[in-house]
Coordinates of C-alpha atoms and ligand atoms in Angstrom, one line a residue:
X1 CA 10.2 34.0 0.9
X2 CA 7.3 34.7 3.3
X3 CA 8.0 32.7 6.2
X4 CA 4.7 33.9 8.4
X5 CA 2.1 31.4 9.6
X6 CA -0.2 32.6 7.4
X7 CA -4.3 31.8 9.0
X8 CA -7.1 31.3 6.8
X9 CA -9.8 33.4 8.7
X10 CA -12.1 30.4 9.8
X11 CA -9.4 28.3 11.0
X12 CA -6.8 29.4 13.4
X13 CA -3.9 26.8 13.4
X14 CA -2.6 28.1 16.5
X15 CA -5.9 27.2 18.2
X16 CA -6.0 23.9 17.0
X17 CA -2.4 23.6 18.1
X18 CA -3.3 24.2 21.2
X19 CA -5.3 21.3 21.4
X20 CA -2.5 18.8 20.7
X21 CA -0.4 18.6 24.1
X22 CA 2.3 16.3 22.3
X23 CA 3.2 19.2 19.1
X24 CA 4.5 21.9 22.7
X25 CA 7.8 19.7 22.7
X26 CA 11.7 19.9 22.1
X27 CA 13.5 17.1 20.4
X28 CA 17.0 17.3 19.8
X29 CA 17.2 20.7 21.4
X30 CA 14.7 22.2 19.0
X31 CA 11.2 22.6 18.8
X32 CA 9.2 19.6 17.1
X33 CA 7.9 19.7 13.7
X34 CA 6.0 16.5 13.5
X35 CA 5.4 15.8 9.6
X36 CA 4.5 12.1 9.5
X37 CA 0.8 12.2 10.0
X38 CA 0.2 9.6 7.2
X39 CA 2.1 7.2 9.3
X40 CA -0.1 8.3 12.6
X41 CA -1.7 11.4 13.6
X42 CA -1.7 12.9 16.6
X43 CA -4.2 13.5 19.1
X44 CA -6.1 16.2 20.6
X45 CA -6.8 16.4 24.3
X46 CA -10.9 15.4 23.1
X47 CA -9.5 12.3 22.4
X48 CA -7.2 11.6 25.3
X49 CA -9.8 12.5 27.8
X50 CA -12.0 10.6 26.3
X51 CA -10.2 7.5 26.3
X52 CA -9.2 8.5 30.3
X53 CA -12.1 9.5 31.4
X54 CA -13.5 5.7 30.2
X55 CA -10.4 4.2 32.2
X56 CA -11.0 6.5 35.4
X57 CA -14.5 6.4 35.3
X58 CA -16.6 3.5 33.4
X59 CA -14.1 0.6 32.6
X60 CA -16.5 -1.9 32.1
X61 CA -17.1 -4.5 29.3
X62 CA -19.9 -4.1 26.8
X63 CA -23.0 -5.8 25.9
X64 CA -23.0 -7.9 28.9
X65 CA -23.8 -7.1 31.9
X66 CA -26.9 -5.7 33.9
X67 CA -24.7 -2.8 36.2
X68 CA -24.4 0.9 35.6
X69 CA -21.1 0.8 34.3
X70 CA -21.4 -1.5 31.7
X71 CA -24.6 0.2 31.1
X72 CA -22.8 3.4 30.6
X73 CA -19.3 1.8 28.8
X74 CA -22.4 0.3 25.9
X75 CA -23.8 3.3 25.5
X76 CA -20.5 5.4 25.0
X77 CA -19.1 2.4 22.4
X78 CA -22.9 2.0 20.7
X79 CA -22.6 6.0 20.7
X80 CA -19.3 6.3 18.9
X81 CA -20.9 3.9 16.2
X82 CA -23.3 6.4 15.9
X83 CA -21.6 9.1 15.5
X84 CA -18.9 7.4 13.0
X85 CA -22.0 6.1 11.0
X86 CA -23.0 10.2 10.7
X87 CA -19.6 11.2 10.1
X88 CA -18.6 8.8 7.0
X89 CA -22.9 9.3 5.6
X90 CA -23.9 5.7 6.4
X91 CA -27.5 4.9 6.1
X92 CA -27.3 3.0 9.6
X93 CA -25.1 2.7 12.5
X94 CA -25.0 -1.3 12.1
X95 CA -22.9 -1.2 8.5
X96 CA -19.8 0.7 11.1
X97 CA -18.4 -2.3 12.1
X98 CA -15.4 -2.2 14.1
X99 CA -12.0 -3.8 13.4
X100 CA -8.4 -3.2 14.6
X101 CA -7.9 -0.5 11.4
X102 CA -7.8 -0.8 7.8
X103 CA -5.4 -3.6 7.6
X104 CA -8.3 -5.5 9.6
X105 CA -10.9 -4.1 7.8
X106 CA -9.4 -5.2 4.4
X107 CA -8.4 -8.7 5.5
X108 CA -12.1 -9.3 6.9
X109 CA -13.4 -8.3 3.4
X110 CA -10.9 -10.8 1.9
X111 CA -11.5 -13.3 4.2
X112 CA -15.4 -13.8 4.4
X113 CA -16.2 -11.7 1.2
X114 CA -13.3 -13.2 -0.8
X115 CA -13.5 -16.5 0.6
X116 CA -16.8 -17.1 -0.4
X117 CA -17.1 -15.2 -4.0
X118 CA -13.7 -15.8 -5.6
X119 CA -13.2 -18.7 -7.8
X120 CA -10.9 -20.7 -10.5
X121 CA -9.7 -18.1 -13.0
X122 CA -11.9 -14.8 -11.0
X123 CA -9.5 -11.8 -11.3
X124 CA -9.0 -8.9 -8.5
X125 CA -7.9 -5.6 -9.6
X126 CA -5.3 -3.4 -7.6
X127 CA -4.1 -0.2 -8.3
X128 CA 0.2 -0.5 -8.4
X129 CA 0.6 2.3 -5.6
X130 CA -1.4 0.9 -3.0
X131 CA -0.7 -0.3 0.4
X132 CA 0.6 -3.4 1.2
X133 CA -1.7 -4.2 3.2
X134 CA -4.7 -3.6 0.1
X135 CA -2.5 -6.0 -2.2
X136 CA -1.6 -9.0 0.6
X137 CA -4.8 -9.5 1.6
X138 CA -5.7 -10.6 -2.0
X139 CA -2.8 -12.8 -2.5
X140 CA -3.5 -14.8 0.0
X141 CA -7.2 -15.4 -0.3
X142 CA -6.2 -15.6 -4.0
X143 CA -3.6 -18.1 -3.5
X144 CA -6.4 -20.6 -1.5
X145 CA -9.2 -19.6 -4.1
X146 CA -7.5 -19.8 -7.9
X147 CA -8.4 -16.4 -8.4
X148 CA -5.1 -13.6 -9.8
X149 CA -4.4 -10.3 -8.4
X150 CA -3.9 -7.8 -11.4
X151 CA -1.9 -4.6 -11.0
X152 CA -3.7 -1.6 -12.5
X153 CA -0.6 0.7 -13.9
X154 CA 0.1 4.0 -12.7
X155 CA 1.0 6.5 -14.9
X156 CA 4.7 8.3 -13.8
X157 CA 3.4 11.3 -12.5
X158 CA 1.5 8.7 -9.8
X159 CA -2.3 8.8 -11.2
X160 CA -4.1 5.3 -11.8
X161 CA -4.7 5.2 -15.0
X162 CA -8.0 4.8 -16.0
X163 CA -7.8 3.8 -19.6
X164 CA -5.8 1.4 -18.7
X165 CA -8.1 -0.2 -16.0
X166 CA -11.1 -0.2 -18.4
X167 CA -9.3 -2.3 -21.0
X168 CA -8.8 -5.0 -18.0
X169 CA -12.4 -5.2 -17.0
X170 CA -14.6 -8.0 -18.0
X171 CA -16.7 -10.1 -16.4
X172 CA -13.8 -12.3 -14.3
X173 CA -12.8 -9.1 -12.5
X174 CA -14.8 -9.5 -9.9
X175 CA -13.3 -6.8 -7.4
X176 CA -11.9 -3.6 -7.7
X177 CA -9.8 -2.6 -4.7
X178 CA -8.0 1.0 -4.3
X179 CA -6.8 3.4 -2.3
X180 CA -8.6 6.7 -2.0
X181 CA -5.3 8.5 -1.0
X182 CA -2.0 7.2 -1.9
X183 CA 0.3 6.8 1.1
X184 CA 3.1 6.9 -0.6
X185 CA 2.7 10.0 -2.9
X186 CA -0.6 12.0 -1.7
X187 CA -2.3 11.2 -5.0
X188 CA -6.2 11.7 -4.8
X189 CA -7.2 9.2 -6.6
X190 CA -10.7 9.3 -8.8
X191 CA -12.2 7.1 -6.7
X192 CA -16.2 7.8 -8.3
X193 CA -15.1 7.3 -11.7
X194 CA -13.2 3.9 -10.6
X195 CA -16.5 2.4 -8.9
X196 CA -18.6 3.3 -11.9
X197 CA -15.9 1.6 -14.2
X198 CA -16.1 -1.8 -11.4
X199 CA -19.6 -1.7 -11.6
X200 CA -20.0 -1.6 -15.0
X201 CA -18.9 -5.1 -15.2
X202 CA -20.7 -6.2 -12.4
X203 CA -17.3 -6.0 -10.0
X204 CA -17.3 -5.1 -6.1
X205 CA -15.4 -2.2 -5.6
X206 CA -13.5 -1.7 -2.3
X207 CA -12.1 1.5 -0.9
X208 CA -8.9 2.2 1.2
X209 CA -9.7 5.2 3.0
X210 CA -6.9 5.2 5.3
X211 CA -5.3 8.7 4.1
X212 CA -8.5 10.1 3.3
X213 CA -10.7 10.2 6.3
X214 CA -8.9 13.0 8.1
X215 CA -8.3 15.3 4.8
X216 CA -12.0 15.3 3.2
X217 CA -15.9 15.0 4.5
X218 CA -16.8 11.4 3.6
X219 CA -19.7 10.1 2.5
X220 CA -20.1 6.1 1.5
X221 CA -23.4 6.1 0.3
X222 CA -22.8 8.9 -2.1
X223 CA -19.5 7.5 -3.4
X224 CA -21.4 3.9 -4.4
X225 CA -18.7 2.1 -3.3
X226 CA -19.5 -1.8 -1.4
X227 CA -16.8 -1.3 1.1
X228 CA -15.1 1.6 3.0
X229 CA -12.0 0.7 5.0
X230 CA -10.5 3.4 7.3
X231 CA -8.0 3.8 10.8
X232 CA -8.8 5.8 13.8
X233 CA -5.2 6.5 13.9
X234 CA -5.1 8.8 10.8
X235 CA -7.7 10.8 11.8
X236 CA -6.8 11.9 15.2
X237 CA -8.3 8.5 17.0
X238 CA -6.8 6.2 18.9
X239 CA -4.4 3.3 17.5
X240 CA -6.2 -0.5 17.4
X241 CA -9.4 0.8 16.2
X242 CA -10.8 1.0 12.5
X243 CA -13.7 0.6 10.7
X244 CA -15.2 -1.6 7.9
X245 CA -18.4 0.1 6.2
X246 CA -20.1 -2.6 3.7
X247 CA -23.2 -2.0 1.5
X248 CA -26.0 -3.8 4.2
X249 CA -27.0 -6.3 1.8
X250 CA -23.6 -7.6 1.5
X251 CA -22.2 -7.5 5.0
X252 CA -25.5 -9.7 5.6
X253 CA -25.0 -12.6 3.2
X254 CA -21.0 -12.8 4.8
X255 CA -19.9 -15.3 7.1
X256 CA -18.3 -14.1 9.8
X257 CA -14.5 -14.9 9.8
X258 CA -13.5 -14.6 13.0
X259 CA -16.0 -17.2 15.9
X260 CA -15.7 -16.2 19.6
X261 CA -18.2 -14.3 21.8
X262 CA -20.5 -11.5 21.2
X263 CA -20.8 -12.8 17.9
X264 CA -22.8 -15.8 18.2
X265 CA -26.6 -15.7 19.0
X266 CA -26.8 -19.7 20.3
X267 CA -24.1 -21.9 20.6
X268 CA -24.7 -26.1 21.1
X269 CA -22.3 -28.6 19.9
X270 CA -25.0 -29.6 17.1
X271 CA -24.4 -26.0 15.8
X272 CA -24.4 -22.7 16.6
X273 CA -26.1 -19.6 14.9
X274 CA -24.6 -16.3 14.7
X275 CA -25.8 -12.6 15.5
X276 CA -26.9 -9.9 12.7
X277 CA -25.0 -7.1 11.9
X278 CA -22.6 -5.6 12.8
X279 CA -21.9 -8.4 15.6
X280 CA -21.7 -11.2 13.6
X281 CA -18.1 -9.4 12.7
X282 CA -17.0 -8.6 15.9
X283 CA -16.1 -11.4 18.0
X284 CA -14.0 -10.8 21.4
X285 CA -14.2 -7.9 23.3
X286 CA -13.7 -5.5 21.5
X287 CA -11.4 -2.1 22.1
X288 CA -14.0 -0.7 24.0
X289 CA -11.7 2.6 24.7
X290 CA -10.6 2.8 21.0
X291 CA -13.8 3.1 19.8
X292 CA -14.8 5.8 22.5
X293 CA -12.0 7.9 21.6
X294 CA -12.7 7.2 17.7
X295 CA -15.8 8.9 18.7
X296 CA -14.3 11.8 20.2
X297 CA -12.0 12.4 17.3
X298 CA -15.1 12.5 15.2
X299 CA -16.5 15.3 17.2
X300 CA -13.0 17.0 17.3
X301 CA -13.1 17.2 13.2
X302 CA -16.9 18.1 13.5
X303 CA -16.0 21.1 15.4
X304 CA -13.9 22.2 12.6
X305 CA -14.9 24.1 9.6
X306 CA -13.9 21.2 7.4
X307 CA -13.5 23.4 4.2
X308 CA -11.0 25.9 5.9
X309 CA -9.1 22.9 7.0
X310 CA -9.1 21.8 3.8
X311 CA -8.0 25.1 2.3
X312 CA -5.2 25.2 5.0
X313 CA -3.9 21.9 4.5
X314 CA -3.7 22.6 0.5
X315 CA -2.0 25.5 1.2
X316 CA 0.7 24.4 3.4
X317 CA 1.5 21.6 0.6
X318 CA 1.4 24.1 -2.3
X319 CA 3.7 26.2 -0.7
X320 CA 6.3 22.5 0.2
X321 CA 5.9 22.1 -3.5
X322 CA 6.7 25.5 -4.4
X323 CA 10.0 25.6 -1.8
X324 CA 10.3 21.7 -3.5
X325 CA 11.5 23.3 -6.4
X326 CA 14.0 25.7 -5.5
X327 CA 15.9 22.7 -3.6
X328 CA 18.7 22.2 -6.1
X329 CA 18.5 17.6 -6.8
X330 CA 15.1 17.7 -5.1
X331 CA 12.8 15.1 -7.0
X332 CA 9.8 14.8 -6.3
X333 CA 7.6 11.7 -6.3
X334 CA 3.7 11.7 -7.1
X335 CA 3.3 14.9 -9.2
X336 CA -0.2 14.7 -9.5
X337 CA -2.4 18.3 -9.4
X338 CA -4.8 16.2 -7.4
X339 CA -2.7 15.3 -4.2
X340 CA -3.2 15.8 -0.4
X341 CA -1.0 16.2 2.4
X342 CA 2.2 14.3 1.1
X343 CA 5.5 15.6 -0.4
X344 CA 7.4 12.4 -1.4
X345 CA 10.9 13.2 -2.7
X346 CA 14.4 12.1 -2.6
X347 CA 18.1 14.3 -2.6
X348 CA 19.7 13.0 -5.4
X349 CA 23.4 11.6 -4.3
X350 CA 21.9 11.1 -0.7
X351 CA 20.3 8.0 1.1
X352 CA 16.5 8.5 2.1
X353 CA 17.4 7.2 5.6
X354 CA 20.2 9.6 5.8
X355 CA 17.9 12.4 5.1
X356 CA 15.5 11.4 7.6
X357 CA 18.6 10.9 10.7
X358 CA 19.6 14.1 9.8
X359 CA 16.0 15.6 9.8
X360 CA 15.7 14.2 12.6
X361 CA 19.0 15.5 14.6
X362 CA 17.2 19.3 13.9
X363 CA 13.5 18.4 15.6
X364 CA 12.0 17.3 12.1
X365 CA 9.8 14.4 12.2
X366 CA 9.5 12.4 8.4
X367 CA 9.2 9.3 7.3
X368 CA 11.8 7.7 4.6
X369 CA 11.4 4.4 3.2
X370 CA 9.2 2.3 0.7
X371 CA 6.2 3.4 2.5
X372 CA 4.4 -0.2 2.4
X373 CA 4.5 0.2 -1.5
X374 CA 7.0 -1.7 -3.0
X375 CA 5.5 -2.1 -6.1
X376 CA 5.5 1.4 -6.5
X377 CA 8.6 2.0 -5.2
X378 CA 10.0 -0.6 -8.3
X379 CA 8.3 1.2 -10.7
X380 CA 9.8 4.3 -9.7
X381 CA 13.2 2.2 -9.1
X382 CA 14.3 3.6 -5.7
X383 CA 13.9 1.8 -3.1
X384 CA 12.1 4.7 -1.0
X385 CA 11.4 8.4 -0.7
X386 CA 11.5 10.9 1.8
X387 CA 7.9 11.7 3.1
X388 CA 6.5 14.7 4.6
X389 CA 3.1 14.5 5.4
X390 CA 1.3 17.5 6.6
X391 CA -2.1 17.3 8.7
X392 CA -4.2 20.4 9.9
X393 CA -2.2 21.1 12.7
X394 CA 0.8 21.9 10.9
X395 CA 2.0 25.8 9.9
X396 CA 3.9 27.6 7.0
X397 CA 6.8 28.3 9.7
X398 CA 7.2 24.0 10.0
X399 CA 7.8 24.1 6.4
X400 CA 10.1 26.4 6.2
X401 CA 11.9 24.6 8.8
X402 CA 12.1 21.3 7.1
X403 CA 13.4 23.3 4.2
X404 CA 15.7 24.8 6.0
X405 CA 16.5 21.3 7.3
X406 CA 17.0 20.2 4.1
X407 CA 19.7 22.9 3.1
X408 CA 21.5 21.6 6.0
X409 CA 21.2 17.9 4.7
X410 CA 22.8 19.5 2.0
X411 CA 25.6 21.4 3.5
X412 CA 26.5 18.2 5.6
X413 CA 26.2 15.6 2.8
X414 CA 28.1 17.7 -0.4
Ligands
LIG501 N1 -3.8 1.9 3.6 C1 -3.2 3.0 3.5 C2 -3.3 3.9 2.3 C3 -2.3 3.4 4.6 O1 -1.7 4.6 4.5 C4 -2.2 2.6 5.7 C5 -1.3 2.9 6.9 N2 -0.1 3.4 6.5 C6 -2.9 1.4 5.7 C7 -3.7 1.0 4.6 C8 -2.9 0.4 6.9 O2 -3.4 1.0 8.0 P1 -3.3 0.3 9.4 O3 -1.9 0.0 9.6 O4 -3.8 1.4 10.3 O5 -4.1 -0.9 9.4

């Protein structure tokens, strides 16, 4: 087995390594292999200066006030809009608007959008392996509006299955909601073909782009999608910051869900009017310093070659699949040929949470449980999996290690 690091010559992990302070560490007496980067990434020192040098330097609230350092904190949070807009191919900066992360993003959709377009008998269409927080959303606006949530199935290797979803669609479904990248199992899912099949009977189609925005370029308007939901989290940002990209027209004829300040253009106790986009969402002050460093994380992944990082991150997994199958009762979950960062699996005889403690005792950082997928996890019948996620910053040698890891599982569980 070749254990080497092996670099693909435009992208040199150990550089990129460098850059993440919190990877140079020993847990449990041995070094850390961090391999839950679907649950949170970690960040490079771009983004913790960034957020610093804001706290050190130009702490200031936004949009309000006529001094230099508000001055400069609204340029730096107006900036990072920018620069997200560019980074995800939005037509304009004001469709970026910004929410606490995708759970946000989704329930703002549900709430406004939802509130005001779902009726009696209207149907809302979710794929069976998403999130939690892309099915609860629905429920509940569904719950006060009449309307059902439908689960699309997925097939047993973990794909949606499209035939399946065009024999629900008619012209009740009146949104399509999925993830991009399952969570749970790495699955890429076919995300064009699913909003040409939504559109095609006149449904919205929303996108959960949590797992997606730190794997692949993005780009919104190409896709055709009406909403993009994403985390700064997952892509090397901050934690408390997300985004919510909409189609302009429709984030224009929303109400706004949330009333506060910033959002309001006049307010009089005969009635008050509200600001345009993306304002009108963004009542309270918002996390100035989150959005700052959701900037700098963009400029962290645009000084990347994104297609070597791509190629690197494939081949880490390939070669986790490949050691996968040489681990005698290793089953893996999500065997899809189109997957990305995410080897879900489980020992058979052993507890998922076992795994993980014992993982854990040896430096390895993974994630066991149901993954906020539940209804996945019942299809499957198991109540979780094991998952190691893999981001760019991760090496051949941390795989061999958590396969190593695993053979220790093994020795100390049989
Ligand atoms: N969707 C997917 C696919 C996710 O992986 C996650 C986070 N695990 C979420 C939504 C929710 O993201 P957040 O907790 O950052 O709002």
């Amino acid at each position: 087995m070749n254990t080497t690091a092996r670099k693909s010559p435009a992208f040199d992990v150990e550089t990129v390594r460098a850059e993440f302070p919190i990877l140079h560490q020993e847990v449990n007496g041995q070094p850390l292999v961090y391999l839950d980067s679907a649950a949170t990434s970690q960040k490079p020192n771009m983004v913790i200066d960034a957020i610093s040098d804001y706290y050190r330097g130009y702490n200031a609230n936004v949009h309000r006030a006529a001094h230099y350092l508000a001055d400069k904190a609204t340029c730096a949070f107006e900036d990072a809009r920018i620069k997200v807009a560019d980074f995800i191919g939005s037509t304009t900066p004001e469709q970026v608007i910004w929410t606490r992360g995708t759970t946000e993003s989704i329930n703002l959709v549900s709430n406004s959008w939802g509130g005001t377009h779902l009726t009696e008998g209207d149907r809302v269409l979710v794929p069976a392996l998403e999130h939690h927080s892309n099915i609860v959303p629905w429920q509940m606006v569904a719950a006060r509006c009449g309307a059902r949530v439908e689960e699309i199935p997925v097939t047993d290797v973990g794909e949606v299955d499209l035939d399946a979803l065009a024999n629900m669609l008619d012209n009740r479904v009146r949104l399509v909601a999925c993830g991009h990248i399952s969570n749970a199992l790495g699955t890429v899912n076919p995300v064009e073909e699913i909003v040409e099949l939504g559109h095609g009977v006149g449904a919205m189609v929303l996108i959960d782009g949590a797992q997606a925005v730190a794997h692949a370029p993005i780009n919104v308007e190409a896709l055709g999608c009406d909403f993009y939901a994403f985390s700064g989290h997952k892509m090397f940002g901050p934690t408390g910051i997300g985004v919510l990209w909409g189609k302009r027209e429709l984030l224009e004829a929303m109400p706004p869900w949330q009333g506060g300040g910033e959002m309001i253009e006049t307010v009089a106790f005969a009635g008050t009017t509200y600001q345009g986009l993306p304002y009108r969402f963004e009542a309270g002050t918002p996390d100035i310093a989150g959005a700052i460093g959701l900037g700098a994380a963009v400029d962290f992944l645009n000084s990347l070659d994104r297609s070597a990082v791509n190629t690197h991150e494939q081949d880490l997994l390939n070669y986790a699949v490949e050691r996968s199958e040489n681990v005698e009762g290793l089953v893996r979950y999500g065997r899809s040929h189109v997957n990305a960062g995410v080897l879900s699996f489980l020992l058979s005889g052993t507890h998922a949470a076992d795994v993980g403690t014992l993982l854990d005792q040896q430096g390895i950082a993974v994630r066991t449980g149901h993954h906020c997928a539940q209804p996945l996890m019942a299809q499957y019948q198991v109540p979780g999996t094991v998952r190691a996620s893999f981001a760019l910053y991760n090496t051949r040698a941390e795989v061999d290690r958590l396969f190593e890891g695993l053979e220790k599982v093994r020795s100390l569980l049989f």
